[in-house]
Coordinates of C-alpha atoms and ligand atoms in Angstrom, one line a residue:
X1 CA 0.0 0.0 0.0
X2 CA 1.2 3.7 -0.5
X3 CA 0.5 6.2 2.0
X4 CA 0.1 9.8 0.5
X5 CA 1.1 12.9 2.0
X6 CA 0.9 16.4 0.9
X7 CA 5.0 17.0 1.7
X8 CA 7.5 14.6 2.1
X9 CA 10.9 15.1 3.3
X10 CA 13.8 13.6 3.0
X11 CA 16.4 14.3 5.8
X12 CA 15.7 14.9 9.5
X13 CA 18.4 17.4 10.1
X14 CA 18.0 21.5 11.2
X15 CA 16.6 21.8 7.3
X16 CA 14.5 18.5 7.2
X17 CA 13.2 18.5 10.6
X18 CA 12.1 21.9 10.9
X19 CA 10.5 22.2 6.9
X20 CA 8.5 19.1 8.0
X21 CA 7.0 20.9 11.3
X22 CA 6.8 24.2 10.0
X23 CA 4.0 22.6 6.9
X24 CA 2.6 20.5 9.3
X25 CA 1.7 24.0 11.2
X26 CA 0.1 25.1 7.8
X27 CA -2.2 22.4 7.5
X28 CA -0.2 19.5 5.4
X29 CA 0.1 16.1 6.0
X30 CA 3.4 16.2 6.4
X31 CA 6.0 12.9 6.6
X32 CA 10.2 13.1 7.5
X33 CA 12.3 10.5 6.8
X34 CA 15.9 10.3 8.3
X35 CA 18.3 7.0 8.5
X36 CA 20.6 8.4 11.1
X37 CA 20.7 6.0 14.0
X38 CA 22.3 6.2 17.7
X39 CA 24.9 3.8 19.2
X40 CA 21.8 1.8 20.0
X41 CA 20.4 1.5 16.5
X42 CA 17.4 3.6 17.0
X43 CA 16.3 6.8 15.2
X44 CA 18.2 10.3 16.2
X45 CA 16.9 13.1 14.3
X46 CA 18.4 15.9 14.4
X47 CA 21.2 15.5 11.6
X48 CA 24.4 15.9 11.7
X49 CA 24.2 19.4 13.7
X50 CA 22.6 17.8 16.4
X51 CA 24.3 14.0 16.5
X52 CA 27.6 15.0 15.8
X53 CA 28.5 18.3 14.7
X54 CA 27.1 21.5 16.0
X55 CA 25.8 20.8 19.9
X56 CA 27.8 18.1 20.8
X57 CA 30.9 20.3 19.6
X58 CA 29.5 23.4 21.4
X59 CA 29.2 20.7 24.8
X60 CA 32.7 20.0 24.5
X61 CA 33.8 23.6 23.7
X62 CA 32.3 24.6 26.9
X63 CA 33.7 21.2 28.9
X64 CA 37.4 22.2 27.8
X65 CA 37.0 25.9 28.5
X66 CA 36.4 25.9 31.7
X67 CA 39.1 23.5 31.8
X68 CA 41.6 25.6 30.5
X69 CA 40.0 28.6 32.7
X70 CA 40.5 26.7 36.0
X71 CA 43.9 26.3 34.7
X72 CA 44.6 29.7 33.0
X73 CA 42.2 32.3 34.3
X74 CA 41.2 31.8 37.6
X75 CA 44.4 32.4 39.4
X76 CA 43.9 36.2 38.7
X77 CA 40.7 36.7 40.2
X78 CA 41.8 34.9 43.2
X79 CA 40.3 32.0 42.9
X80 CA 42.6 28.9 43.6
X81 CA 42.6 24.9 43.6
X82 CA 45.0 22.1 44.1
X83 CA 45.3 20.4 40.9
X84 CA 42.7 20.7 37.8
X85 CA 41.6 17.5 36.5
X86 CA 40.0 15.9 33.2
X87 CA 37.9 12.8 33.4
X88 CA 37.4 12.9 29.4
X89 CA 34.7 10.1 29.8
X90 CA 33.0 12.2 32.0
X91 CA 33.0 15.0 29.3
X92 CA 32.3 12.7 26.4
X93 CA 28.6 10.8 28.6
X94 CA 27.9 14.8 29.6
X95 CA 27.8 15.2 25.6
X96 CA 26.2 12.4 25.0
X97 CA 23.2 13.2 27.4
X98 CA 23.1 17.1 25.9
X99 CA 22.6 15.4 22.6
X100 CA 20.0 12.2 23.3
X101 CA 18.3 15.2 25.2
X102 CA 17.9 17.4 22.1
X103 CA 16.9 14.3 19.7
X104 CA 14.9 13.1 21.7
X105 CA 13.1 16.7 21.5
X106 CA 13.3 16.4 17.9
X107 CA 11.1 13.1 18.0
X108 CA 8.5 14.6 20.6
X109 CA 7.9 18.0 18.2
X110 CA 7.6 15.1 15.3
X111 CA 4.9 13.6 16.7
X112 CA 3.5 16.7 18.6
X113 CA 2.9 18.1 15.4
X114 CA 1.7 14.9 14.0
X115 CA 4.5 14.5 11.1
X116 CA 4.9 10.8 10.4
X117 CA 8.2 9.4 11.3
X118 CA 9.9 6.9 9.0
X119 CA 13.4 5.7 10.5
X120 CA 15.4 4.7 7.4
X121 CA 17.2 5.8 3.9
X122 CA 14.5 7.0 1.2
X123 CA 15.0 7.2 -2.5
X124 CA 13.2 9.6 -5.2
X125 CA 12.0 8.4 -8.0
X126 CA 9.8 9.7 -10.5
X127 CA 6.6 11.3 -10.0
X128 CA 7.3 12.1 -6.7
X129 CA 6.8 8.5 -5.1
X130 CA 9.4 7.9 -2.0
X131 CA 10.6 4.1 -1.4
X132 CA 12.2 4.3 2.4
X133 CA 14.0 1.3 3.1
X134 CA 13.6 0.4 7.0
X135 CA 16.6 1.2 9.3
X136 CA 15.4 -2.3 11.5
X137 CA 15.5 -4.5 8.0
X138 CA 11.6 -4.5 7.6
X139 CA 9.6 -4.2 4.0
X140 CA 10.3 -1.2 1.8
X141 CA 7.7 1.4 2.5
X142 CA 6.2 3.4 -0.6
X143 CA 5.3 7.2 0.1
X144 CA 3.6 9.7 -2.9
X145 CA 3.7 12.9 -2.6
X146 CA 2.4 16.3 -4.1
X147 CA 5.6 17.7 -2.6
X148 CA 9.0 16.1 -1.6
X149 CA 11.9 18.4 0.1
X150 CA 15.4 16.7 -0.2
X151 CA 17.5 17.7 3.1
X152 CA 19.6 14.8 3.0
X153 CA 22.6 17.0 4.5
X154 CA 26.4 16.7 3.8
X155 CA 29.6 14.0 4.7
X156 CA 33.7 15.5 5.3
X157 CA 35.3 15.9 2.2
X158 CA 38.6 12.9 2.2
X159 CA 41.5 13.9 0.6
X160 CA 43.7 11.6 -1.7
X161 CA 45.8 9.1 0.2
X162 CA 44.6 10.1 3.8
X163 CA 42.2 7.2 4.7
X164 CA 39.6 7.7 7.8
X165 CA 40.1 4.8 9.8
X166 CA 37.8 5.8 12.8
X167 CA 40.9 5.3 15.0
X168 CA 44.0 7.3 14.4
X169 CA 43.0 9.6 11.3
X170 CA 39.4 10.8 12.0
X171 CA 36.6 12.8 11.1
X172 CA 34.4 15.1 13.3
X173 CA 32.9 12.2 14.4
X174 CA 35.8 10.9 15.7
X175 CA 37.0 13.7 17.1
X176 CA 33.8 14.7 18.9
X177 CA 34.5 11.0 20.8
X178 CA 38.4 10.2 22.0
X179 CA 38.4 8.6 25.0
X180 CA 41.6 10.1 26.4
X181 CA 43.7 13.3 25.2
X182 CA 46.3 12.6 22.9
X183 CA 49.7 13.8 23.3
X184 CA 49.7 15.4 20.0
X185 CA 47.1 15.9 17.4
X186 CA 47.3 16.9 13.8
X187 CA 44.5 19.3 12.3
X188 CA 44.4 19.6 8.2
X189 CA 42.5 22.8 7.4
X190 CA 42.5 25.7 9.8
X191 CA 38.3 26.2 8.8
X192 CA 35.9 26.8 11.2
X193 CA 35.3 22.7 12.2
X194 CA 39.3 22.3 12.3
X195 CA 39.9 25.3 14.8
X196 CA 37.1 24.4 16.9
X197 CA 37.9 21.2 17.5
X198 CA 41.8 21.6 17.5
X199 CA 40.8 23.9 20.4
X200 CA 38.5 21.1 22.2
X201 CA 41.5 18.9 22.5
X202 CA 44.2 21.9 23.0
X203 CA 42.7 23.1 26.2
X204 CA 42.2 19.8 27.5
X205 CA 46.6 19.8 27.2
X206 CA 46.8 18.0 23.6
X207 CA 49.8 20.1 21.3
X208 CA 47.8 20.4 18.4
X209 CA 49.1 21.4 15.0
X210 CA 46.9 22.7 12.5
X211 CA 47.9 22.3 8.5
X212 CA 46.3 24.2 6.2
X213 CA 47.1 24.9 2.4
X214 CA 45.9 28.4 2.0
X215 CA 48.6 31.4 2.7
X216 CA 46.2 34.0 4.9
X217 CA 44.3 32.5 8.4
X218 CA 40.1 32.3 8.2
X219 CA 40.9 33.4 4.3
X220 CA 36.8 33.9 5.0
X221 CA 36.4 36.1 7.6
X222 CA 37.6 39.5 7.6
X223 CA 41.3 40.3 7.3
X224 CA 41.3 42.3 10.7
X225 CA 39.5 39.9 12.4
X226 CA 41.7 36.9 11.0
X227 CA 45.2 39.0 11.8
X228 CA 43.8 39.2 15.6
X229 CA 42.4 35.5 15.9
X230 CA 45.8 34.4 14.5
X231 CA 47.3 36.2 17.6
X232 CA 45.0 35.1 19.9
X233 CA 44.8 31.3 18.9
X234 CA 49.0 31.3 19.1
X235 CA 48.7 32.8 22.7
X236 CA 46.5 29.8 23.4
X237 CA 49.4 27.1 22.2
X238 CA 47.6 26.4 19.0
X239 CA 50.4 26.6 16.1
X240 CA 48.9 26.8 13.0
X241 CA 51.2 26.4 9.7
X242 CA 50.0 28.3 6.5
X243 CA 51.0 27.0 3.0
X244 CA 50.9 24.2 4.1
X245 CA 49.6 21.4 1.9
X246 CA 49.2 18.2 2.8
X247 CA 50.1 15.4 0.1
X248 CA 49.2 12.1 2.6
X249 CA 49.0 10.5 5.8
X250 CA 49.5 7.2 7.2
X251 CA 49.7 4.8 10.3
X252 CA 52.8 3.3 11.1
X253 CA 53.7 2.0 14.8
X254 CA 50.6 3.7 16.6
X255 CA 51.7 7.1 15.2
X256 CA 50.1 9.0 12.2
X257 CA 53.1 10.2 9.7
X258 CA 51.6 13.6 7.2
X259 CA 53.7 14.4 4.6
X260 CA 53.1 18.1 3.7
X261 CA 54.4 20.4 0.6
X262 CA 55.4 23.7 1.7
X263 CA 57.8 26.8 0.3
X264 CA 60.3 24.6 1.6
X265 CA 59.5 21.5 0.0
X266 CA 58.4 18.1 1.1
X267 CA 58.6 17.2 5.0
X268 CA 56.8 15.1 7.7
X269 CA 55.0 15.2 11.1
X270 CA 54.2 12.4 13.1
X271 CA 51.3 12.9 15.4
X272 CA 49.3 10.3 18.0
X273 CA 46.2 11.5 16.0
X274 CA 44.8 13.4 12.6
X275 CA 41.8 14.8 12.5
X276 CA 40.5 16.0 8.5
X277 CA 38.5 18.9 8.0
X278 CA 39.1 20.1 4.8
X279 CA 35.2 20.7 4.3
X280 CA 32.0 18.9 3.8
X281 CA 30.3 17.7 0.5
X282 CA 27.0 17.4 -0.3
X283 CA 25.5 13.9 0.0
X284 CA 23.1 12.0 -2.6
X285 CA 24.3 8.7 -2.2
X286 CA 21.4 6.3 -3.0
X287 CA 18.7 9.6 -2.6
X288 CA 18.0 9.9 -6.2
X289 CA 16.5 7.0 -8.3
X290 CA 17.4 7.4 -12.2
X291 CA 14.2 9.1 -13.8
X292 CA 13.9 11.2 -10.8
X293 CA 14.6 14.1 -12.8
X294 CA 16.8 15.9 -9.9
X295 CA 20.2 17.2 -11.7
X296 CA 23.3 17.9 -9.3
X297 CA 25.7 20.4 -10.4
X298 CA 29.5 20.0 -11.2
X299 CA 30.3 20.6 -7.9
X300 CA 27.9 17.5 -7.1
X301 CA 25.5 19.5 -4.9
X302 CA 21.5 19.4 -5.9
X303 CA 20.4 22.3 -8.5
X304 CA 17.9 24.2 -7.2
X305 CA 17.4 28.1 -8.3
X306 CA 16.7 30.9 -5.7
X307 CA 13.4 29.5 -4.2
X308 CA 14.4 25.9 -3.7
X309 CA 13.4 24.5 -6.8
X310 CA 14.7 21.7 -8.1
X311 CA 14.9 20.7 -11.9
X312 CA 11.9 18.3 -11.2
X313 CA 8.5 19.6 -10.4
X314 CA 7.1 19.8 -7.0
X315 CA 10.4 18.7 -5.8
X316 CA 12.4 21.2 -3.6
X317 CA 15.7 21.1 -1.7
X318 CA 17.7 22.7 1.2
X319 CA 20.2 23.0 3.4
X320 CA 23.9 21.7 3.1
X321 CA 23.2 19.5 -0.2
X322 CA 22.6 23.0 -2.1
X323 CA 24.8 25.8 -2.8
X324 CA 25.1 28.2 0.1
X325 CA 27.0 28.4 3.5
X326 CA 26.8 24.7 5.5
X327 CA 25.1 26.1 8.2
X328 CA 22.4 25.5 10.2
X329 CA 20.4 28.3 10.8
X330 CA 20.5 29.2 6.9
X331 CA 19.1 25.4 6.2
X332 CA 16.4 25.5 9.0
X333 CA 15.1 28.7 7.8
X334 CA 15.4 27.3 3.9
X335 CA 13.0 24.7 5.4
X336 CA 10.6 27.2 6.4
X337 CA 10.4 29.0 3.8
X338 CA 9.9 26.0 1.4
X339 CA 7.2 25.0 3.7
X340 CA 5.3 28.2 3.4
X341 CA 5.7 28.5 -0.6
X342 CA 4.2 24.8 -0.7
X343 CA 1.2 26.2 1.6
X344 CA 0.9 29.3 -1.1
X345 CA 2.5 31.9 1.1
X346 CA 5.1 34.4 0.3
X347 CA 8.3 33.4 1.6
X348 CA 12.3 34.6 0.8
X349 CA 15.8 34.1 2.5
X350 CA 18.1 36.9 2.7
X351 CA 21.6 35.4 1.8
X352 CA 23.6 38.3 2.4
X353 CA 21.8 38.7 6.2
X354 CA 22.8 35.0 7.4
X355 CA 25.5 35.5 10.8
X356 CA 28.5 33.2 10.8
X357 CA 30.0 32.6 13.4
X358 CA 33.0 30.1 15.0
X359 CA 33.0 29.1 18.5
X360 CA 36.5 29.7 19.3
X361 CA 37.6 31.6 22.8
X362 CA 37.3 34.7 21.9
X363 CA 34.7 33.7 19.1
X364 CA 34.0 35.5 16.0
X365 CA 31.2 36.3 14.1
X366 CA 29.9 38.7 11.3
X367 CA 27.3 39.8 9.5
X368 CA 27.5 41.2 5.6
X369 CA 30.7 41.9 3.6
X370 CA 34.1 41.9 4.7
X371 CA 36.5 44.5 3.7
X372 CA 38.2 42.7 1.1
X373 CA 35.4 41.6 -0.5
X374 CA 33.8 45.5 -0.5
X375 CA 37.5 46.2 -1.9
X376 CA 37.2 43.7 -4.3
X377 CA 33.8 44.9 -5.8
X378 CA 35.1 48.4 -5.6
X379 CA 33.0 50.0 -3.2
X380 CA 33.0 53.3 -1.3
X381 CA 32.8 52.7 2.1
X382 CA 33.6 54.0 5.8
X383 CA 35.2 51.7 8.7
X384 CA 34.4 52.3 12.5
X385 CA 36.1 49.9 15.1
X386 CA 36.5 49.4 19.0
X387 CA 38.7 47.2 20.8
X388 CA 37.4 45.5 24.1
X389 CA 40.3 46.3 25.6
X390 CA 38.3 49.7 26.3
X391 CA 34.7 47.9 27.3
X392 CA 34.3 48.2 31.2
X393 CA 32.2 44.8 31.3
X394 CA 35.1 43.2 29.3
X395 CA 37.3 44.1 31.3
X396 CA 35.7 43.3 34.4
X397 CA 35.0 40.0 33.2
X398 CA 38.9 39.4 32.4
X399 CA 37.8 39.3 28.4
X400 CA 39.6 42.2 27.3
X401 CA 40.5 40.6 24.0
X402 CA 39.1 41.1 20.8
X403 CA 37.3 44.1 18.3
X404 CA 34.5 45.1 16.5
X405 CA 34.5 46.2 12.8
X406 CA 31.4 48.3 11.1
X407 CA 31.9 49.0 7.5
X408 CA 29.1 50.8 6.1
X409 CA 28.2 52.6 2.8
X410 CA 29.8 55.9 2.2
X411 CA 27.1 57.6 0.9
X412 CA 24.2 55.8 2.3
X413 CA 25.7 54.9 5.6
X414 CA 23.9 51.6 5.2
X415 CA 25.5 49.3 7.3
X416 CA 27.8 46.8 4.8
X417 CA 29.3 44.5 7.2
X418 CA 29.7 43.8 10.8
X419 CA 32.7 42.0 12.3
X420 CA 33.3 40.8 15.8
X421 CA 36.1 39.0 17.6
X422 CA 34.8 38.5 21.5
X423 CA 33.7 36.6 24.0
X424 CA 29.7 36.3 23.6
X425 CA 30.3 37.6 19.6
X426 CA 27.4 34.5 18.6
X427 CA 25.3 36.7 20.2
X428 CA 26.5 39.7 19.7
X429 CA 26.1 39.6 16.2
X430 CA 22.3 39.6 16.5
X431 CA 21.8 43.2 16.6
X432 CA 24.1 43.5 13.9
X433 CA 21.7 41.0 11.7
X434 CA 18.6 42.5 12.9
X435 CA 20.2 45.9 11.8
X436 CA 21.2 45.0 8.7
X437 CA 17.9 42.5 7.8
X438 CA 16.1 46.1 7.8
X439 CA 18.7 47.7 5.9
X440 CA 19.5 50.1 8.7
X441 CA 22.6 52.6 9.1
X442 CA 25.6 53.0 11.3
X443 CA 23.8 56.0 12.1
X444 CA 21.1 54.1 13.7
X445 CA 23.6 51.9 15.7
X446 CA 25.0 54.8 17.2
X447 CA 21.8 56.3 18.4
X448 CA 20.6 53.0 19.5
X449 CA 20.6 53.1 23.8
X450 CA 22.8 50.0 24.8
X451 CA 23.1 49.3 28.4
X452 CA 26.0 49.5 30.7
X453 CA 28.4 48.2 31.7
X454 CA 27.6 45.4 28.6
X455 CA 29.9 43.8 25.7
X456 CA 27.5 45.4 23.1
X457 CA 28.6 49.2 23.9
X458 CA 31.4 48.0 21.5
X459 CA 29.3 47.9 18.8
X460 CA 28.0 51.1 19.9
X461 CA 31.3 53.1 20.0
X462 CA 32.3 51.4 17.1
X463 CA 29.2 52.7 14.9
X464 CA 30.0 56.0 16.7
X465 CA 34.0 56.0 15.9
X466 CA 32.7 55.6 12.2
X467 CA 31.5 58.9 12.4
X468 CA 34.5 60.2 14.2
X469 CA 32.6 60.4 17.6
X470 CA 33.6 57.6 19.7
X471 CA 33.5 59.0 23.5
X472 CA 35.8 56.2 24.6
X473 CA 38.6 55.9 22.2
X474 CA 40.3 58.5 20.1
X475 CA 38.9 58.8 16.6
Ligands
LIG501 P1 22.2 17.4 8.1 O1 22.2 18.0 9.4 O2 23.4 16.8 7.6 O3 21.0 16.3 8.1 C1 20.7 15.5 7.0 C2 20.1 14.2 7.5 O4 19.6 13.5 6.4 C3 21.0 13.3 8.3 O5 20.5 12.8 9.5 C4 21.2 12.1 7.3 O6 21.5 10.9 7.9 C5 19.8 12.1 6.6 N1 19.8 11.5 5.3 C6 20.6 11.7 4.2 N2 20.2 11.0 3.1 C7 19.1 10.4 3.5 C8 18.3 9.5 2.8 N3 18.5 9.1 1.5 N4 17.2 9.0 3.5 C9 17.0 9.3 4.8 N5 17.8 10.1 5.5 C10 18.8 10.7 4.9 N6 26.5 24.9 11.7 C11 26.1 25.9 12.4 O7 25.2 26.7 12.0 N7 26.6 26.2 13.7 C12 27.6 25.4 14.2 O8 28.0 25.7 15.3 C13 28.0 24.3 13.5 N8 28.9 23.5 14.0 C14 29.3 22.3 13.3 C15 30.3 21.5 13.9 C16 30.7 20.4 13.2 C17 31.7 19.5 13.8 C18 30.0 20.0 12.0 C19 30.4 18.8 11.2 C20 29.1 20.8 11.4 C21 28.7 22.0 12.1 N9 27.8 22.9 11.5 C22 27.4 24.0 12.2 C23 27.1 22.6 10.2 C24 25.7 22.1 10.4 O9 25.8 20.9 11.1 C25 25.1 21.8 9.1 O10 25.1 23.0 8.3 C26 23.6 21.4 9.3 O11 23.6 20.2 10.0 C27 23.0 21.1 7.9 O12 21.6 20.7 8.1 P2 20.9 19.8 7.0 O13 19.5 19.6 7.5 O14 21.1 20.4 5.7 O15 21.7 18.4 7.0
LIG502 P1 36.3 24.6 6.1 O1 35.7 24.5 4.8 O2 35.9 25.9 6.8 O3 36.0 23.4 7.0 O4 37.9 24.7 5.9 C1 38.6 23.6 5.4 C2 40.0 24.1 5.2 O5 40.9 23.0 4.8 C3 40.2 25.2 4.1 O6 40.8 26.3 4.7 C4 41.2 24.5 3.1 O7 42.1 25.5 2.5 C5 41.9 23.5 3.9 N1 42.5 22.4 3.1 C6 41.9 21.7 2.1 N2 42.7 20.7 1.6 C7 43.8 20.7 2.3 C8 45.1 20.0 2.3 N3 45.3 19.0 1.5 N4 46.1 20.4 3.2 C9 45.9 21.4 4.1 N5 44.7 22.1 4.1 C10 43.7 21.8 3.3

């Protein structure tokens, strides 16, 4: 028998999950399919943001920093203790429970919002009909719908002759679950997964090297912001090598041996583990049956043009298997807006308006443009900036490091790009979003009352020191 539904999706991550409640709010009989399964073989939807990549890194993140500030911080504010330990076990169940906790959520909003729950892998085929194969080995189930979302999600990229093994050379998965600290651990790419997790591990007393091909740090984030992360992160013990390219990796004697190229020429490190994060990929393995009519483009991600569509009708996808940043928060609200164009409403996302932001200590985020880029399209612009080094709250809190960065539009003074490097910067950038989502000026962020003593005067003085009238730092 087929069961028919008005809006199938395929995927149960932040894109799939959320698409599938969001038109079962509007009044479709909405279905989600997702194979991802838990150490105990049953379903964990939530994707890989919340199984194994953004929470449970964010739990660990948090577990190691306040290792490292028992360690590093506290001794200033008088605050002393024999010996700080790490029970890495500990750390790893604590992450565990965070995440069952937040899957488990994900289930109870499925059913609350009566989606039907299919744990297992689902194919496309023509005409919209969905065959899921059973995660427990039962019968192939057969789904039609009038719509089908694809948010089937993304996998690391693996570079020539540097094999996974699940052991010594790992993935984010792998590295979101040692069991003890290594000694030393190798990082290839210095992106935002690679120096989050190289920080995990370096605060918990792991040397960590991180290799990464390209010649400028965070080529992606602003080259202010980059020059004082780079600063920062080698404070913290984290030594990152630039043109640095590595050609392969293997395990010999319990050790991993990389062989990089760099402006020297060929040499070696030998590390107790390597973790790869050279990017993720879209992933379509076994999602699209041949006369689907779905195309993927060269870069092997699904087609779809600015609203989602894909080259077949009805059929729609989001989230990391289409172009755009791998991020959650842009595939969640993807999957809202798909939901409300299937129900008839108007619906947009506003690519240049989505925040990034890496986790690091201090962390950075932005907003917009960055600097090169506005230099690049050869725009007139002003810059404003203020160092936390002059915000009483940073400083009271012993977080004295880090900036913010405004560029905004000469003429218009419509704010451009926002930049921050801070403790709290994930959130601080939501103002900046908010600002920018109703295309508003540097003007208005100067004569917008923030409260003291609090991180976000920054981003007050620094809208103000655009102008030439910051009050706490000369202009
Ligand atoms: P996914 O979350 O990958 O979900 C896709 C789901 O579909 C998976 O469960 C998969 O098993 C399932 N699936 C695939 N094919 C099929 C099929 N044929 N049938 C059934 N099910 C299928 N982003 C942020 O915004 N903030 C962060 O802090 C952050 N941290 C990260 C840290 C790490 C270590 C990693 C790896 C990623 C991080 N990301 C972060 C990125 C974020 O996880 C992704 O952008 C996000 O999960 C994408 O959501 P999605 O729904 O498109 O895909
Ligand atoms: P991200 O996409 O943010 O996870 O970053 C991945 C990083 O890995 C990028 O900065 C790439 O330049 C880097 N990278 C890719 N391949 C290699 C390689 N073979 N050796 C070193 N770094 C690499």
């Amino acid at each position: 028998m087929t069961e028919k539904f008005d809006v199938v999706v395929i995927g149960g991550g932040p894109g799939g999950y959320v698409s599938a409640i969001r038109a079962a709010q509007l009044g479709l009989k909405a279905a989600c399919i997702d194979m991802y399964s838990d150490r105990e073989g049953k379903a964990s939807p939530g994707g890989t943001c919340l199984n194994v990549g953004c929470i449970p890194s964010k739990a660990l993140l948090d577990s190691s920093k306040h290792y490292y500030h028992l360690q590093h911080e506290f001794a200033a504010h008088g605050i002393s203790t024999d010996k700080a330990g790490i029970d890495v076990p500990t750390m790893i169940e604590r992450k565990n429970s965070v995440v069952k906790k937040l899957t488990g959520g994900v289930s109870q909003l499925l059913k609350g919002n009566k989606v039907a729950f299919y744990h297992g892998k689902a194919m496309l085929q023509a005409g919209r009909k969905v065959d899921v194969m059973p995660a427990d080995g039962g019968d192939p189930v057969k789904l039609e719908a009038e719509n089908v979302i694809l948010a089937s999600g993304s996998v690391p990229i693996q570079i020539p002759n540097v094999a996974f093994d699940g052991e010594f050379i790992v993935d984010n998965v792998g590295a979101l679950d040692f069991t003890e600290v290594p000694e030393t651990l190798g990082v290839i790419g210095a992106g935002v997964i690679g120096l989050e997790l190289g920080s995990v591990w370096n605060r918990l007393g792991a040397k960590v090297t991180l290799l990464e091909a390209l010649p400028d740090f965070l080529a992606l984030a602003d080259k202010d912001i980059g020059k004082h992360a780079a600063r920062e992160f080698k404070k913290q013990g984290l030594d990152v090598r630039l043109d640095t390219m590595v050609k392969s990796a293997e395990v010999s004697k319990g050790k991993v041996i990389v062989t990089v190229e760099d402006a020297k020429g060929e040499s070696q490190y030998t590390f107790d583990r390597l973790l790869v994060s050279v990017g993720r990929k879209a992933y379509t393995e076994g999602l699209l049956g041949e006369d689907c009519g779905v195309s993927l483009t060269d870069r092997g991600q699904i087609e779809v043009d600015e609203n989602s569509k894909t080259t077949a009708p009805d059929v729609w996808a989001i989230g990391d298997c289409v172009r755009g940043p791998m991020l959650a928060h842009k595939a969640s609200e993807e999957g809202i807006a798909v939901a409300e164009m299937i129900a008839g409403k108007p619906a947009h996302i506003h690519f240049d308006t989505v925040p990034w932001v890496v986790y690091t200590d201090p962390e950075i985020a932005w907003v917009g443009r960055t600097e090169q880029e506005l230099q690049a399209a050869g725009a007139d612009y002003r810059t404003g900036s203020f160092p936390f080094g002059a915000n009483g709250r940073a400083l009271a809190g012993g977080h004295a490091a880090g900036m913010v960065k405004i560029l905004a539009d000469k003429e218009t003074d419509e704010i451009l790009g926002v930049h921050i490097i801070s403790v709290n910067a994930s959130e601080l950038i939501s103002e900046c979003v908010v600002a920018m989502e109703f295309q508003g000026s540097s003007e208005d962020l100067a004569r917008i009352i923030h409260a003291h003593p609090t991180l976000s005067e920054a981003i007050h003085e620094a809208a103000l020191h655009l102008d030439g009238r910051a009050i706490h730092r000369g202009n």
